[in-house]
Amino acid sequence: MISVSNLSYAFKIGKKGKENIIPVLHDVNLQVAEGEIVAVVGRSGSGKSTLLNLISGFIQSEVGSITINGTDVSKFSESKWAEFRLNHLGFIFQSFQLIPSMSAFENVELPLVLKGVSVTERKKKAEEMLKRVGLESFQHHYPGELSGGQQQRVSIARALILNPPLILADEPTGSLDSENEKQLLSFVKELNEKYGITFLMITHDHEVASIAHRKVEIIDGYLREEKTLHEVQR
Amino acid sequence: MKFKDKHRFVRSNMKKNRTRVWMTILASTIGCAFLIMLASIGFAIHKTAVNDVMSFRMVNEIQVVKENGRMTEKDVKKLEQVKGVKTVTRKKYVPANQLSLGEYHNFADVMSAHVPSEEKAGFELEKGRMPKAKNEIVVGYHFAEELRKDLPEGLSEEETQKKMKEFSYKGDLLNETLKYHLTTAGPENKAEGPVKTVDVKIVGIGKKPTREWARDNSVFITEELYHEVISVLRKQDPKIISDNELKSYGEVKAFTATAEDVKEVTDRIEKLEYMTYSIIKELKEMNVYFTLFKAGLIFIGAIAVLIASIGIFNTMTMAVTERSQDIGIMKAIGATPKTIKRIFLLESAYIGLWGVGLGTILAYITSYGVNFVLPIIIEQFVNEKPPEGFMLSYIPWSLTLIAVTICMGVTLLSGWRPAAKATTVDVLKALRRDV
Ligand SMILES: Nc1ncnc2c1ncn2[C@@H]1O[C@H](COP(=O)(O)OP(=O)(O)OP(=O)(O)O)[C@@H](O)[C@H]1O
Ligand SMILES: [Mg+2]
């Protein structure tokens, strides 16, 4: 599903001419098979988010290549990336990233709107999706009127609405309490088992055991793979 | 993303900042209205000037004269052969002008005309018929008004103006018999001794001229009467009209079927070494001058639009800044830069459209108001009636079109940069909420 090879990345900061180059990722190689749940772990500042952002196309590297779902995306233009994200990727963020001026329903249907789906179909799909995350009675609530857990469920509904084969998640449970965290993880597991959706998620160690098939660790920009207990059991 | 959804998006965004959006629209409205109003003065002056020229000539008429000598029957025949010429009217002016009915007198433009060609050229009667017998005449529409009793001497100009109407002939002139004075004497040089007169009967009255301020005080007499009048006049003063003049025409005009033909036909006639005067020729020179004048006014008006557009630029820049987080989220989910750009361009277009629409309406209202109120004010203060058909502001379709184009163009131009800026919103920065 994802194939990252020889990927390196460095941030450039400061003014032109006297830029500071901060290397973050070094020669990263990573394979994620279809239907896998892969956890990315590592210390703060090790480069986990950077890797995920590269795979999401939010930033682009000149070194190395990324292939997603058989498509080489490393040289994509901005608009191609946008199209690709809309059609192939779902996102779950630590801070939910819902549009505050839109109701839960409108947030969920946003990808459908961008895709140009008709109003009636949108309504049907978005309602169905909200029902699946257990928020059918919160359709008209705005993000500010929802709890953190509920907001994250809205964002999951939005990520799932176009049936992406791959979901990228950067600390999806980071802003949730343990109750909501458990719920979310089991939902991820369910989605993976029922629909074969592939997950690449940045998590904390203790979560990994419960759902991830595999864990990769980033240490100071270098990727190291470790087999999980879960996988050994399989 | 469908247009309908973009529209919905933009609408809800505009609603969120209603006051700001309306203020921006107001600025555009005023800018647009100012542009139209200012230019409309130029258009009004131009139109007045054109009407002025047109009131003396018909659009499809070409007056023809010879470089040396006078137009004769031969020339008329030649003109009638020219391709595109519908008819050729020819008139002979009669130096005797006075007609009277009892104590009413009129010094009219008496002429003998060729009736069939006049009819073909568009001469129409209000009532009655064309002359058949020798002493039958047709008079112009304003003949009756100009037929009036002698005014008492020593009146001031103002009183004269007032009395003129009062002293005019009020009845119906059709079938009235008038006395035609066979003398070249006019109101200034009174005839000495008794003057021979001939009875003429009005059998037809011409239609009111289409131009409001044109006055038709002409009298058409028959060819036979013309010769009789001339022979009497020559007896009084043999030098009054030469043989040469007698055989030639005082005024020859070629008429084309439509105004569009005038240019071509003019060229053909000029090839035959005649000189021509047509409205098209006169207007052409005038148009160059007025086009420059109007362009200047539009340019000044456009500056107002430009200032208003700064408002649009600010509003849109603020809208983009305020919404950069939303933009970032949308981009992360999969909105292309093109979609983002279109949404913001659409928003500035809506502001522009509202501004242009309201501005145009405001301009029309102001224009009508000014044209209605200004003559009243002038009358109040100067105590003089403005000329009939007076206009200070005239908004033709073309002006509206020009204004709309300028306003929309400037609007889109000023919305362009903010929209382009929206596409460059950095996704990561937006997601991190530090934009
Ligand atoms: N926009 C940026 N400009 C410059 N340096 C950056 C930028 N973003 C991240 N970095 C640097 O890159 C390194 C990796 O950051 P990254 O966000 O990938 O870490 P992380 O592993 O996700 O950490 P955490 O667990 O705290 O989220 C850090 O040292 C950070 O300082
Ligand atoms: Mg991170």
Short mmCIF file of C-alpha atoms in Angstrom, two decimals, chain B:
data_model
loop_
_atom_site.label_atom_id
_atom_site.label_comp_id
_atom_site.label_asym_id
_atom_site.label_seq_id
_atom_site.Cartn_x
_atom_site.Cartn_y
_atom_site.Cartn_z
CA MET B 1 -16.64 21.11 -6.66
CA LYS B 2 -19.89 22.17 -8.22
CA PHE B 3 -20.68 25.81 -8.86
CA LYS B 4 -23.79 25.56 -6.73
CA ASP B 5 -21.70 24.45 -3.75
CA LYS B 6 -19.16 27.19 -4.31
CA HIS B 7 -22.03 29.63 -4.39
CA ARG B 8 -23.43 28.25 -1.14
CA PHE B 9 -19.99 28.43 0.42
CA VAL B 10 -19.46 32.01 -0.61
CA ARG B 11 -22.92 33.01 0.51
CA SER B 12 -22.42 31.66 4.00
CA ASN B 13 -18.99 33.28 4.19
CA MET B 14 -20.41 36.62 3.16
CA LYS B 15 -23.16 36.33 5.72
CA LYS B 16 -20.63 35.89 8.46
CA ASN B 17 -19.22 39.33 7.86
CA ARG B 18 -22.33 41.10 6.78
CA THR B 19 -21.37 44.61 7.81
CA ARG B 20 -17.96 44.49 6.25
CA VAL B 21 -19.27 43.01 3.03
CA TRP B 22 -22.06 45.57 2.78
CA MET B 23 -19.68 48.43 3.39
CA THR B 24 -17.49 47.17 0.59
CA ILE B 25 -20.51 46.80 -1.65
CA LEU B 26 -21.54 50.33 -0.75
CA ALA B 27 -18.14 51.64 -1.81
CA SER B 28 -18.39 49.82 -5.13
CA THR B 29 -21.93 51.06 -5.57
CA ILE B 30 -20.89 54.65 -5.12
CA GLY B 31 -17.86 54.21 -7.34
CA CYS B 32 -19.89 52.63 -10.11
CA ALA B 33 -22.71 55.16 -9.84
CA PHE B 34 -20.20 58.01 -9.91
CA LEU B 35 -18.59 56.62 -13.04
CA ILE B 36 -21.92 56.31 -14.82
CA MET B 37 -23.20 59.69 -13.68
CA LEU B 38 -20.06 61.53 -14.69
CA ALA B 39 -19.90 59.90 -18.09
CA SER B 40 -23.64 60.37 -18.58
CA ILE B 41 -23.10 64.13 -18.67
CA GLY B 42 -20.75 63.65 -21.61
CA PHE B 43 -23.23 61.37 -23.30
CA ALA B 44 -26.00 63.88 -22.75
CA ILE B 45 -24.02 66.73 -24.28
CA HIS B 46 -23.08 64.54 -27.21
CA LYS B 47 -26.66 63.49 -27.73
CA THR B 48 -27.85 67.07 -27.56
CA ALA B 49 -25.26 68.06 -30.13
CA VAL B 50 -26.22 65.19 -32.40
CA ASN B 51 -29.90 66.02 -32.08
CA ASP B 52 -29.05 69.57 -32.91
CA VAL B 53 -27.37 68.52 -36.12
CA MET B 54 -30.10 66.04 -36.90
CA SER B 55 -32.82 68.60 -36.43
CA PHE B 56 -31.64 70.35 -39.57
CA ARG B 57 -31.22 67.30 -41.69
CA MET B 58 -32.63 63.83 -42.05
CA VAL B 59 -30.25 60.99 -41.55
CA ASN B 60 -30.68 59.60 -45.02
CA GLU B 61 -30.46 62.86 -46.88
CA ILE B 62 -27.48 64.10 -48.81
CA GLN B 63 -27.51 67.70 -49.86
CA VAL B 64 -25.81 68.12 -53.21
CA VAL B 65 -24.29 71.26 -54.65
CA LYS B 66 -22.10 72.02 -57.59
CA GLU B 67 -18.67 73.42 -57.12
CA ASN B 68 -19.37 76.16 -59.64
CA GLY B 69 -22.80 77.11 -60.80
CA ARG B 70 -26.21 75.97 -59.71
CA MET B 71 -27.98 72.66 -59.79
CA THR B 72 -30.18 72.25 -62.82
CA GLU B 73 -32.68 69.76 -64.13
CA LYS B 74 -29.79 67.97 -65.84
CA ASP B 75 -28.01 67.48 -62.55
CA VAL B 76 -31.17 66.17 -60.96
CA LYS B 77 -31.57 63.60 -63.72
CA LYS B 78 -27.94 62.58 -63.28
CA LEU B 79 -28.38 62.13 -59.54
CA GLU B 80 -31.50 60.09 -60.02
CA GLN B 81 -29.39 57.60 -62.02
CA VAL B 82 -26.87 57.11 -59.18
CA LYS B 83 -27.11 53.67 -57.60
CA GLY B 84 -28.68 53.74 -54.14
CA VAL B 85 -30.48 57.03 -54.60
CA LYS B 86 -34.13 56.58 -53.75
CA THR B 87 -35.28 59.97 -54.86
CA VAL B 88 -34.03 63.49 -55.47
CA THR B 89 -35.97 66.42 -54.08
CA ARG B 90 -35.51 69.84 -55.57
CA LYS B 91 -36.78 73.11 -54.31
CA LYS B 92 -36.89 76.60 -55.69
CA TYR B 93 -37.13 79.36 -53.15
CA VAL B 94 -39.52 82.14 -53.81
CA PRO B 95 -38.40 85.59 -52.74
CA ALA B 96 -41.98 86.61 -51.91
CA ASN B 97 -42.77 85.48 -48.38
CA GLN B 98 -45.81 87.14 -47.00
CA LEU B 99 -49.16 85.42 -46.65
CA SER B 100 -52.10 86.80 -44.78
CA LEU B 101 -55.53 85.91 -43.57
CA GLY B 102 -57.38 89.04 -42.58
CA GLU B 103 -55.23 90.81 -40.02
CA TYR B 104 -53.02 87.77 -39.53
CA HIS B 105 -49.69 87.68 -41.33
CA ASN B 106 -46.95 85.16 -41.78
CA PHE B 107 -43.55 85.54 -43.40
CA ALA B 108 -43.00 81.95 -44.39
CA ASP B 109 -40.36 79.97 -46.27
CA VAL B 110 -42.15 79.80 -49.58
CA MET B 111 -40.87 77.34 -52.10
CA SER B 112 -41.94 75.38 -55.08
CA ALA B 113 -41.26 71.72 -54.71
CA HIS B 114 -41.47 68.65 -56.87
CA VAL B 115 -44.34 66.88 -55.17
CA PRO B 116 -43.71 63.21 -56.16
CA SER B 117 -40.11 63.28 -54.97
CA GLU B 118 -41.04 65.06 -51.76
CA GLU B 119 -43.58 62.38 -51.03
CA LYS B 120 -41.05 59.68 -51.77
CA ALA B 121 -38.50 61.34 -49.49
CA GLY B 122 -40.92 61.02 -46.63
CA PHE B 123 -42.93 64.19 -46.65
CA GLU B 124 -46.22 63.47 -44.93
CA LEU B 125 -49.34 65.44 -44.31
CA GLU B 126 -51.00 65.90 -40.97
CA LYS B 127 -54.25 66.43 -42.79
CA GLY B 128 -55.59 67.40 -46.19
CA ARG B 129 -53.99 66.47 -49.50
CA MET B 130 -51.26 67.52 -51.90
CA PRO B 131 -52.05 70.44 -54.24
CA LYS B 132 -53.69 69.71 -57.57
CA ALA B 133 -54.81 73.06 -58.88
CA LYS B 134 -52.50 76.00 -59.47
CA ASN B 135 -53.51 78.06 -56.46
CA GLU B 136 -53.51 75.31 -53.92
CA ILE B 137 -50.77 75.23 -51.32
CA VAL B 138 -49.51 73.03 -48.51
CA VAL B 139 -48.21 74.63 -45.35
CA GLY B 140 -45.86 73.36 -42.66
CA TYR B 141 -47.04 72.25 -39.24
CA HIS B 142 -46.07 75.47 -37.47
CA PHE B 143 -47.51 77.76 -40.11
CA ALA B 144 -50.61 78.53 -38.04
CA GLU B 145 -48.53 79.44 -34.99
CA GLU B 146 -46.45 81.84 -37.01
CA LEU B 147 -49.53 83.37 -38.56
CA ARG B 148 -50.26 86.18 -36.19
CA LYS B 149 -51.61 89.64 -35.74
CA ASP B 150 -49.17 92.52 -35.74
CA LEU B 151 -47.70 93.02 -32.31
CA PRO B 152 -48.03 96.45 -30.75
CA GLU B 153 -44.84 98.50 -30.99
CA GLY B 154 -42.44 99.15 -28.14
CA LEU B 155 -42.78 95.92 -26.23
CA SER B 156 -39.98 94.53 -24.16
CA GLU B 157 -38.50 91.26 -25.27
CA GLU B 158 -40.20 89.40 -22.46
CA GLU B 159 -43.61 90.78 -23.31
CA THR B 160 -43.08 90.01 -26.97
CA GLN B 161 -42.41 86.40 -26.10
CA LYS B 162 -45.63 86.28 -24.12
CA LYS B 163 -47.75 88.05 -26.66
CA MET B 164 -46.54 85.92 -29.58
CA LYS B 165 -48.70 82.99 -28.59
CA GLU B 166 -51.66 85.15 -27.80
CA PHE B 167 -51.58 86.80 -31.18
CA SER B 168 -51.30 83.54 -33.12
CA TYR B 169 -54.06 82.26 -35.32
CA LYS B 170 -56.12 79.76 -33.33
CA GLY B 171 -58.50 78.18 -35.84
CA ASP B 172 -58.12 75.39 -38.35
CA LEU B 173 -56.37 76.57 -41.48
CA LEU B 174 -57.35 73.70 -43.72
CA ASN B 175 -59.31 74.90 -46.71
CA GLU B 176 -58.82 78.53 -45.71
CA THR B 177 -58.01 80.91 -48.50
CA LEU B 178 -55.10 83.26 -47.85
CA LYS B 179 -53.73 86.23 -49.65
CA TYR B 180 -50.22 85.76 -51.01
CA HIS B 181 -48.42 89.06 -51.35
CA LEU B 182 -46.46 89.23 -54.55
CA THR B 183 -43.62 91.32 -53.23
CA THR B 184 -40.15 90.77 -51.89
CA ALA B 185 -40.89 93.16 -49.08
CA GLY B 186 -40.59 91.72 -45.60
CA PRO B 187 -41.41 92.92 -42.09
CA GLU B 188 -38.20 95.01 -42.09
CA ASN B 189 -38.53 96.70 -45.46
CA LYS B 190 -42.20 97.47 -45.80
CA ALA B 191 -43.55 97.69 -49.33
CA GLU B 192 -44.48 101.07 -50.64
CA GLY B 193 -47.90 101.45 -52.12
CA PRO B 194 -50.41 98.78 -52.82
CA VAL B 195 -49.16 95.23 -53.31
CA LYS B 196 -50.63 92.78 -55.74
CA THR B 197 -51.91 89.64 -54.07
CA VAL B 198 -53.10 86.30 -55.26
CA ASP B 199 -55.54 84.03 -53.47
CA VAL B 200 -54.13 80.68 -52.38
CA LYS B 201 -56.02 77.88 -50.69
CA ILE B 202 -54.48 75.67 -48.05
CA VAL B 203 -55.31 72.10 -49.01
CA GLY B 204 -52.85 70.30 -46.77
CA ILE B 205 -50.92 70.77 -43.55
CA GLY B 206 -47.60 69.04 -43.02
CA LYS B 207 -46.84 66.60 -40.21
CA LYS B 208 -45.15 67.81 -37.08
CA PRO B 209 -41.37 67.46 -37.50
CA THR B 210 -40.00 64.48 -35.60
CA ARG B 211 -37.34 66.54 -33.84
CA GLU B 212 -39.10 68.35 -31.09
CA TRP B 213 -37.40 71.68 -31.55
CA ALA B 214 -37.52 71.79 -35.31
CA ARG B 215 -40.08 74.29 -36.60
CA ASP B 216 -41.69 73.91 -39.95
CA ASN B 217 -42.96 77.22 -41.29
CA SER B 218 -42.71 76.35 -44.94
CA VAL B 219 -45.20 76.84 -47.75
CA PHE B 220 -45.22 74.66 -50.83
CA ILE B 221 -46.62 76.26 -53.93
CA THR B 222 -47.15 74.69 -57.31
CA GLU B 223 -44.76 75.04 -60.25
CA GLU B 224 -47.33 77.10 -62.20
CA LEU B 225 -47.92 79.51 -59.37
CA TYR B 226 -44.15 79.80 -58.99
CA HIS B 227 -43.77 80.96 -62.57
CA GLU B 228 -46.65 83.38 -62.22
CA VAL B 229 -45.20 84.84 -59.02
CA ILE B 230 -41.75 85.16 -60.54
CA SER B 231 -43.06 86.93 -63.63
CA VAL B 232 -44.90 89.43 -61.46
CA LEU B 233 -41.83 89.97 -59.31
CA ARG B 234 -39.64 90.45 -62.37
CA LYS B 235 -41.93 93.13 -63.63
CA GLN B 236 -41.32 95.02 -60.40
CA ASP B 237 -37.59 94.44 -60.46
CA PRO B 238 -36.10 92.70 -63.50
CA LYS B 239 -32.89 91.93 -61.64
CA ILE B 240 -34.57 90.08 -58.83
CA ILE B 241 -33.95 86.71 -60.37
CA SER B 242 -31.78 85.83 -63.35
CA ASP B 243 -32.76 83.46 -66.16
CA ASN B 244 -30.09 81.16 -64.98
CA GLU B 245 -31.54 81.06 -61.49
CA LEU B 246 -34.99 80.54 -62.82
CA LYS B 247 -33.99 77.33 -64.48
CA SER B 248 -31.99 76.02 -61.56
CA TYR B 249 -32.87 74.75 -58.11
CA GLY B 250 -32.17 76.40 -54.82
CA GLU B 251 -31.80 73.17 -52.95
CA VAL B 252 -31.26 69.64 -54.22
CA LYS B 253 -31.19 66.68 -51.89
CA ALA B 254 -30.65 63.03 -52.70
CA PHE B 255 -32.30 60.52 -50.40
CA THR B 256 -31.13 56.98 -49.78
CA ALA B 257 -33.29 54.12 -48.64
CA THR B 258 -31.50 53.74 -45.31
CA ALA B 259 -28.98 55.67 -43.27
CA GLU B 260 -26.43 52.90 -43.82
CA ASP B 261 -26.33 53.62 -47.54
CA VAL B 262 -25.45 57.26 -47.08
CA LYS B 263 -21.71 56.78 -47.04
CA GLU B 264 -21.56 54.70 -50.20
CA VAL B 265 -23.96 56.89 -52.08
CA THR B 266 -22.07 59.99 -50.96
CA ASP B 267 -18.91 58.53 -52.41
CA ARG B 268 -20.63 57.81 -55.71
CA ILE B 269 -22.08 61.30 -55.94
CA GLU B 270 -18.75 62.89 -55.14
CA LYS B 271 -17.18 60.88 -57.94
CA LEU B 272 -19.50 62.80 -60.28
CA GLU B 273 -17.77 65.94 -59.00
CA TYR B 274 -20.51 67.29 -56.82
CA MET B 275 -20.06 68.50 -53.32
CA THR B 276 -22.15 66.92 -50.63
CA TYR B 277 -23.30 67.61 -47.12
CA SER B 278 -24.77 64.83 -45.10
CA ILE B 279 -25.37 64.28 -41.48
CA ILE B 280 -23.03 61.33 -41.50
CA LYS B 281 -20.18 63.56 -42.58
CA GLU B 282 -20.93 66.18 -40.00
CA LEU B 283 -21.44 63.66 -37.25
CA LYS B 284 -18.19 61.92 -38.02
CA GLU B 285 -16.12 64.91 -37.11
CA MET B 286 -18.23 65.65 -34.11
CA ASN B 287 -18.05 62.08 -32.91
CA VAL B 288 -14.27 62.07 -32.76
CA TYR B 289 -14.31 65.06 -30.48
CA PHE B 290 -17.07 63.77 -28.26
CA THR B 291 -15.64 60.29 -28.04
CA LEU B 292 -12.46 61.78 -26.62
CA PHE B 293 -14.46 63.89 -24.24
CA LYS B 294 -16.48 60.93 -23.03
CA ALA B 295 -13.39 58.75 -22.71
CA GLY B 296 -11.88 61.44 -20.50
CA LEU B 297 -14.94 61.46 -18.25
CA ILE B 298 -14.99 57.68 -18.08
CA PHE B 299 -11.33 57.73 -17.14
CA ILE B 300 -11.97 60.13 -14.26
CA GLY B 301 -14.97 58.06 -13.18
CA ALA B 302 -12.86 54.92 -13.31
CA ILE B 303 -10.61 56.41 -10.65
CA ALA B 304 -13.56 56.31 -8.25
CA VAL B 305 -14.06 52.67 -9.14
CA LEU B 306 -10.38 52.07 -8.54
CA ILE B 307 -10.63 53.57 -5.08
CA ALA B 308 -13.63 51.38 -4.33
CA SER B 309 -11.65 48.40 -5.51
CA ILE B 310 -9.09 49.03 -2.80
CA GLY B 311 -11.94 48.30 -0.41
CA ILE B 312 -12.60 45.04 -2.16
CA PHE B 313 -8.91 44.21 -2.01
CA ASN B 314 -8.85 44.85 1.74
CA THR B 315 -12.03 42.93 2.40
CA MET B 316 -10.86 39.95 0.43
CA THR B 317 -7.41 39.99 1.99
CA MET B 318 -9.04 39.99 5.40
CA ALA B 319 -11.39 37.22 4.39
CA VAL B 320 -8.47 35.11 3.28
CA THR B 321 -6.51 35.78 6.45
CA GLU B 322 -9.49 35.03 8.65
CA ARG B 323 -10.23 31.83 6.86
CA SER B 324 -6.71 30.55 6.33
CA GLN B 325 -7.31 27.78 8.84
CA ASP B 326 -10.40 26.63 6.99
CA ILE B 327 -8.46 26.90 3.75
CA GLY B 328 -5.68 24.75 5.24
CA ILE B 329 -8.14 22.10 6.38
CA MET B 330 -9.84 22.08 3.01
CA LYS B 331 -6.52 21.76 1.23
CA ALA B 332 -5.50 18.92 3.57
CA ILE B 333 -8.69 17.06 2.77
CA GLY B 334 -8.23 17.53 -0.94
CA ALA B 335 -9.33 20.93 -2.21
CA THR B 336 -7.19 21.93 -5.16
CA PRO B 337 -5.65 25.41 -5.33
CA LYS B 338 -7.93 26.08 -8.28
CA THR B 339 -11.02 25.38 -6.20
CA ILE B 340 -9.79 27.65 -3.41
CA LYS B 341 -8.99 30.40 -5.86
CA ARG B 342 -12.38 30.14 -7.54
CA ILE B 343 -14.20 30.38 -4.24
CA PHE B 344 -12.48 33.64 -3.37
CA LEU B 345 -12.75 35.04 -6.86
CA LEU B 346 -16.44 34.24 -6.74
CA GLU B 347 -16.77 36.11 -3.50
CA SER B 348 -15.16 39.24 -4.92
CA ALA B 349 -17.23 38.83 -8.05
CA TYR B 350 -20.40 38.80 -5.94
CA ILE B 351 -19.33 41.93 -4.13
CA GLY B 352 -18.58 43.48 -7.49
CA LEU B 353 -21.88 42.35 -8.99
CA TRP B 354 -23.84 43.79 -6.09
CA GLY B 355 -21.88 46.99 -6.35
CA VAL B 356 -22.35 47.24 -10.08
CA GLY B 357 -26.03 46.34 -9.91
CA LEU B 358 -26.87 48.77 -7.14
CA GLY B 359 -24.55 51.38 -8.63
CA THR B 360 -26.27 51.18 -11.98
CA ILE B 361 -29.70 51.46 -10.41
CA LEU B 362 -28.53 54.39 -8.30
CA ALA B 363 -27.08 56.06 -11.38
CA TYR B 364 -30.33 55.65 -13.32
CA ILE B 365 -32.36 57.03 -10.45
CA THR B 366 -29.99 59.98 -10.01
CA SER B 367 -29.97 60.59 -13.73
CA TYR B 368 -33.75 60.70 -13.96
CA GLY B 369 -33.89 62.81 -10.84
CA VAL B 370 -31.38 65.32 -12.14
CA ASN B 371 -33.07 65.58 -15.50
CA PHE B 372 -36.39 66.09 -13.78
CA VAL B 373 -35.35 68.46 -11.02
CA LEU B 374 -32.70 70.58 -12.71
CA PRO B 375 -35.02 72.25 -15.27
CA ILE B 376 -37.36 73.13 -12.40
CA ILE B 377 -34.51 74.69 -10.44
CA ILE B 378 -33.31 76.58 -13.49
CA GLU B 379 -36.79 77.91 -14.06
CA GLN B 380 -37.02 78.98 -10.42
CA PHE B 381 -33.75 80.86 -10.29
CA VAL B 382 -33.07 82.08 -13.79
CA ASN B 383 -36.74 82.48 -14.64
CA GLU B 384 -36.14 81.03 -18.04
CA LYS B 385 -37.35 77.78 -19.48
CA PRO B 386 -34.56 75.40 -20.46
CA PRO B 387 -34.71 74.34 -24.11
CA GLU B 388 -37.11 71.56 -24.94
CA GLY B 389 -35.63 68.08 -24.67
CA PHE B 390 -32.93 69.44 -22.38
CA MET B 391 -30.86 66.74 -20.68
CA LEU B 392 -28.01 66.98 -18.24
CA SER B 393 -27.52 63.26 -17.94
CA TYR B 394 -28.09 60.56 -20.47
CA ILE B 395 -27.28 56.88 -19.86
CA PRO B 396 -27.36 54.85 -23.04
CA TRP B 397 -26.98 51.09 -22.98
CA SER B 398 -23.44 51.37 -24.19
CA LEU B 399 -22.47 53.43 -21.17
CA THR B 400 -24.03 50.93 -18.78
CA LEU B 401 -22.15 48.20 -20.58
CA ILE B 402 -18.85 50.09 -20.41
CA ALA B 403 -19.34 50.86 -16.72
CA VAL B 404 -20.26 47.29 -15.87
CA THR B 405 -17.22 46.02 -17.74
CA ILE B 406 -14.88 48.47 -16.03
CA CYS B 407 -16.31 47.81 -12.58
CA MET B 408 -16.31 44.05 -12.95
CA GLY B 409 -12.83 44.09 -14.47
CA VAL B 410 -11.41 46.20 -11.68
CA THR B 411 -13.23 44.10 -9.09
CA LEU B 412 -11.85 40.84 -10.39
CA LEU B 413 -8.42 42.39 -10.69
CA SER B 414 -8.48 43.52 -7.07
CA GLY B 415 -9.85 40.16 -5.94
CA TRP B 416 -7.17 38.33 -7.85
CA ARG B 417 -4.27 38.77 -5.46
CA PRO B 418 -6.18 37.82 -2.30
CA ALA B 419 -7.50 34.75 -4.12
CA ALA B 420 -4.02 33.84 -5.25
CA LYS B 421 -2.81 34.34 -1.71
CA ALA B 422 -5.47 31.93 -0.48
CA THR B 423 -4.01 29.17 -2.62
CA THR B 424 -0.59 29.60 -1.04
CA VAL B 425 -1.83 28.96 2.50
CA ASP B 426 0.54 26.45 4.03
CA VAL B 427 -1.36 23.36 5.10
CA LEU B 428 0.88 22.48 8.00
CA LYS B 429 0.94 26.00 9.37
CA ALA B 430 -2.81 26.15 9.11
CA LEU B 431 -3.26 22.83 10.85
CA ARG B 432 -0.92 23.96 13.56
CA ARG B 433 -3.08 27.07 13.87
CA ASP B 434 -0.20 29.47 13.48
CA VAL B 435 -1.19 31.34 10.39
#
